[in-house]
Amino acid sequence: MNWKYLTSVLLLLVPMSTYAATADLSVTQGDVYLSNPNPVNSKSVRIYTTIHNNGSEDALGSVRFYKSASGEQIGSDQPISLIPTRADDVFVDWRPKAGHHTITIEIIPWSPDADNPGNNMVSFSVFVDHDPDLDGVGNINDIDDDNDGIVDTDDLFPLDKAEWADNDGVGIGNNA
């Protein structure tokens, strides 16, 4: 049998994408974490993500973090450069407002024609607790929300540092 002929036939039957080298950057839900799993509005939190190169070529790109609802970018684009089958972490610092947020992390490959766009984006939700006394502990976990030395369960004015009691019961604190 003519090996040259057989090789030519096999090359025609197997799709060229099988032989094509790729540079496929990817991110998954499990690749995202926060420096503080219980963030508060008074402190900056670092958002980390691990980016993988699933391809057979070096991959270059940028990673963008943004608020899903508004599109407002968090920090600046983070460059990424990975050799095949490797991973690396990138991060941005975020000073969030209290409330519920959905954050999107998007990979922007520098060679999009060699990249699988189906694994370039992930979103996650996070609750940021309110911290009115700026002690770094959110109200959910803070037993003294105004830091006046009186625990909230005994404080008639738990968000007013100047007041904690109302002896005459008129709704105005004793100190006022």
GROMACS .gro file of C-alpha atoms in nm:
model
  176
    1MET     CA    1   0.000   0.000   0.000
    2ASN     CA    2   0.118   0.352  -0.078
    3TRP     CA    3   0.174   0.526   0.261
    4LYS     CA    4   0.181   0.869   0.098
    5TYR     CA    5  -0.164   0.812  -0.047
    6LEU     CA    6  -0.304   0.675   0.282
    7THR     CA    7  -0.164   0.969   0.479
    8SER     CA    8  -0.320   1.215   0.233
    9VAL     CA    9  -0.660   1.047   0.263
   10LEU     CA   10  -0.643   1.048   0.644
   11LEU     CA   11  -0.551   1.417   0.649
   12LEU     CA   12  -0.857   1.495   0.438
   13LEU     CA   13  -1.089   1.293   0.663
   14VAL     CA   14  -0.975   1.441   0.995
   15PRO     CA   15  -1.086   1.802   1.052
   16MET     CA   16  -0.806   2.056   1.049
   17SER     CA   17  -0.915   2.189   1.390
   18THR     CA   18  -0.778   1.864   1.533
   19TYR     CA   19  -0.429   1.971   1.428
   20ALA     CA   20  -0.465   2.343   1.492
   21ALA     CA   21  -0.285   2.484   1.793
   22THR     CA   22  -0.500   2.690   2.028
   23ALA     CA   23  -0.456   2.936   2.307
   24ASP     CA   24  -0.768   2.897   2.517
   25LEU     CA   25  -0.795   3.114   2.828
   26SER     CA   26  -1.074   3.012   3.067
   27VAL     CA   27  -1.233   3.086   3.404
   28THR     CA   28  -1.490   2.894   3.610
   29GLN     CA   29  -1.714   2.976   3.906
   30GLY     CA   30  -1.481   2.783   4.137
   31ASP     CA   31  -1.189   3.005   4.030
   32VAL     CA   32  -1.325   3.315   4.207
   33TYR     CA   33  -1.280   3.411   4.572
   34LEU     CA   34  -1.268   3.719   4.795
   35SER     CA   35  -0.999   3.817   5.045
   36ASN     CA   36  -1.282   3.857   5.298
   37PRO     CA   37  -1.576   3.621   5.245
   38ASN     CA   38  -1.795   3.861   5.451
   39PRO     CA   39  -1.715   4.203   5.303
   40VAL     CA   40  -1.834   4.528   5.459
   41ASN     CA   41  -1.882   4.870   5.303
   42SER     CA   42  -1.612   5.031   5.520
   43LYS     CA   43  -1.324   4.813   5.400
   44SER     CA   44  -1.166   4.735   5.067
   45VAL     CA   45  -1.191   4.372   4.953
   46ARG     CA   46  -0.970   4.197   4.699
   47ILE     CA   47  -1.140   3.990   4.427
   48TYR     CA   48  -0.919   3.706   4.303
   49THR     CA   49  -0.967   3.479   4.006
   50THR     CA   50  -0.760   3.200   3.859
   51ILE     CA   51  -0.723   3.201   3.480
   52HIS     CA   52  -0.631   2.880   3.296
   53ASN     CA   53  -0.476   2.817   2.954
   54ASN     CA   54  -0.642   2.501   2.822
   55GLY     CA   55  -0.471   2.534   2.484
   56SER     CA   56  -0.151   2.414   2.327
   57GLU     CA   57   0.000   2.760   2.263
   58ASP     CA   58   0.100   3.051   2.482
   59ALA     CA   59  -0.200   3.272   2.555
   60LEU     CA   60  -0.220   3.645   2.615
   61GLY     CA   61  -0.515   3.852   2.721
   62SER     CA   62  -0.672   4.082   2.977
   63VAL     CA   63  -0.911   4.014   3.262
   64ARG     CA   64  -1.185   4.267   3.336
   65PHE     CA   65  -1.391   4.287   3.656
   66TYR     CA   66  -1.719   4.482   3.654
   67LYS     CA   67  -2.056   4.523   3.822
   68SER     CA   68  -2.302   4.326   3.613
   69ALA     CA   69  -2.603   4.557   3.655
   70SER     CA   70  -2.432   4.888   3.575
   71GLY     CA   71  -2.132   4.774   3.372
   72GLU     CA   72  -1.911   4.987   3.598
   73GLN     CA   73  -1.558   4.852   3.585
   74ILE     CA   74  -1.382   4.759   3.909
   75GLY     CA   75  -1.014   4.850   3.897
   76SER     CA   76  -0.834   4.831   3.565
   77ASP     CA   77  -0.789   4.548   3.315
   78GLN     CA   78  -0.538   4.294   3.444
   79PRO     CA   79  -0.295   4.147   3.188
   80ILE     CA   80  -0.251   3.769   3.173
   81SER     CA   81   0.015   3.564   2.997
   82LEU     CA   82   0.009   3.185   3.026
   83ILE     CA   83   0.201   2.899   2.874
   84PRO     CA   84  -0.006   2.590   2.777
   85THR     CA   85  -0.181   2.395   3.057
   86ARG     CA   86  -0.086   2.651   3.323
   87ALA     CA   87  -0.290   2.882   3.544
   88ASP     CA   88  -0.228   3.211   3.723
   89ASP     CA   89  -0.420   3.441   3.958
   90VAL     CA   90  -0.518   3.800   3.892
   91PHE     CA   91  -0.696   4.037   4.128
   92VAL     CA   92  -0.845   4.381   4.176
   93ASP     CA   93  -0.924   4.579   4.489
   94TRP     CA   94  -1.285   4.690   4.538
   95ARG     CA   95  -1.439   4.924   4.794
   96PRO     CA   96  -1.805   4.822   4.771
   97LYS     CA   97  -2.122   4.987   4.891
   98ALA     CA   98  -2.350   4.791   5.123
   99GLY     CA   99  -2.605   4.566   4.955
  100HIS     CA  100  -2.628   4.282   4.705
  101HIS     CA  101  -2.393   4.288   4.405
  102THR     CA  102  -2.334   4.067   4.105
  103ILE     CA  103  -1.979   4.086   3.972
  104THR     CA  104  -1.873   3.964   3.629
  105ILE     CA  105  -1.520   3.857   3.541
  106GLU     CA  106  -1.446   3.853   3.169
  107ILE     CA  107  -1.139   3.735   2.982
  108ILE     CA  108  -1.051   3.936   2.672
  109PRO     CA  109  -0.813   3.719   2.468
  110TRP     CA  110  -0.562   3.897   2.248
  111SER     CA  111  -0.608   3.628   1.981
  112PRO     CA  112  -0.984   3.567   1.989
  113ASP     CA  113  -0.982   3.345   1.678
  114ALA     CA  114  -0.783   3.076   1.867
  115ASP     CA  115  -0.988   3.102   2.188
  116ASN     CA  116  -1.311   2.933   2.300
  117PRO     CA  117  -1.544   3.223   2.393
  118GLY     CA  118  -1.775   2.988   2.586
  119ASN     CA  119  -1.545   2.980   2.890
  120ASN     CA  120  -1.434   3.344   2.907
  121MET     CA  121  -1.689   3.483   3.152
  122VAL     CA  122  -1.823   3.408   3.496
  123SER     CA  123  -2.050   3.600   3.735
  124PHE     CA  124  -2.096   3.568   4.109
  125SER     CA  125  -2.317   3.732   4.371
  126VAL     CA  126  -2.195   3.882   4.695
  127PHE     CA  127  -2.366   4.052   4.988
  128VAL     CA  128  -2.179   4.348   5.137
  129ASP     CA  129  -2.285   4.421   5.494
  130HIS     CA  130  -2.344   4.774   5.626
  131ASP     CA  131  -2.085   4.897   5.878
  132PRO     CA  132  -2.202   5.237   6.011
  133ASP     CA  133  -1.948   5.252   6.296
  134LEU     CA  134  -1.661   5.175   6.055
  135ASP     CA  135  -1.511   4.910   6.283
  136GLY     CA  136  -1.471   4.660   5.999
  137VAL     CA  137  -1.748   4.432   6.129
  138GLY     CA  138  -2.080   4.438   5.945
  139ASN     CA  139  -2.406   4.479   6.133
  140ILE     CA  140  -2.499   4.113   6.091
  141ASN     CA  141  -2.194   4.007   6.297
  142ASP     CA  142  -2.151   4.323   6.508
  143ILE     CA  143  -2.304   4.304   6.856
  144ASP     CA  144  -2.255   4.683   6.903
  145ASP     CA  145  -2.337   4.856   6.573
  146ASP     CA  146  -2.257   5.210   6.690
  147ASN     CA  147  -1.952   5.117   6.905
  148ASP     CA  148  -2.082   5.301   7.211
  149GLY     CA  149  -1.999   5.016   7.450
  150ILE     CA  150  -2.363   4.906   7.489
  151VAL     CA  151  -2.456   4.585   7.306
  152ASP     CA  152  -2.738   4.632   7.056
  153THR     CA  153  -2.981   4.413   7.254
  154ASP     CA  154  -2.955   4.658   7.548
  155ASP     CA  155  -2.925   4.976   7.336
  156LEU     CA  156  -3.248   5.159   7.251
  157PHE     CA  157  -3.055   5.357   6.987
  158PRO     CA  158  -2.820   5.095   6.834
  159LEU     CA  159  -2.711   5.321   6.546
  160ASP     CA  160  -2.659   5.639   6.752
  161LYS     CA  161  -2.327   5.647   6.939
  162ALA     CA  162  -2.444   5.938   7.157
  163GLU     CA  163  -2.760   5.763   7.282
  164TRP     CA  164  -2.847   5.425   7.436
  165ALA     CA  165  -3.125   5.487   7.690
  166ASP     CA  166  -3.462   5.665   7.714
  167ASN     CA  167  -3.563   5.666   8.080
  168ASP     CA  168  -3.880   5.875   8.036
  169GLY     CA  169  -4.000   5.672   7.733
  170VAL     CA  170  -4.070   5.969   7.501
  171GLY     CA  171  -3.853   5.834   7.215
  172ILE     CA  172  -3.573   6.084   7.272
  173GLY     CA  173  -3.248   5.961   7.423
  174ASN     CA  174  -3.142   6.070   7.772
  175ASN     CA  175  -2.842   6.262   7.640
  176ALA     CA  176  -3.053   6.475   7.407
   0.00000   0.00000   0.00000
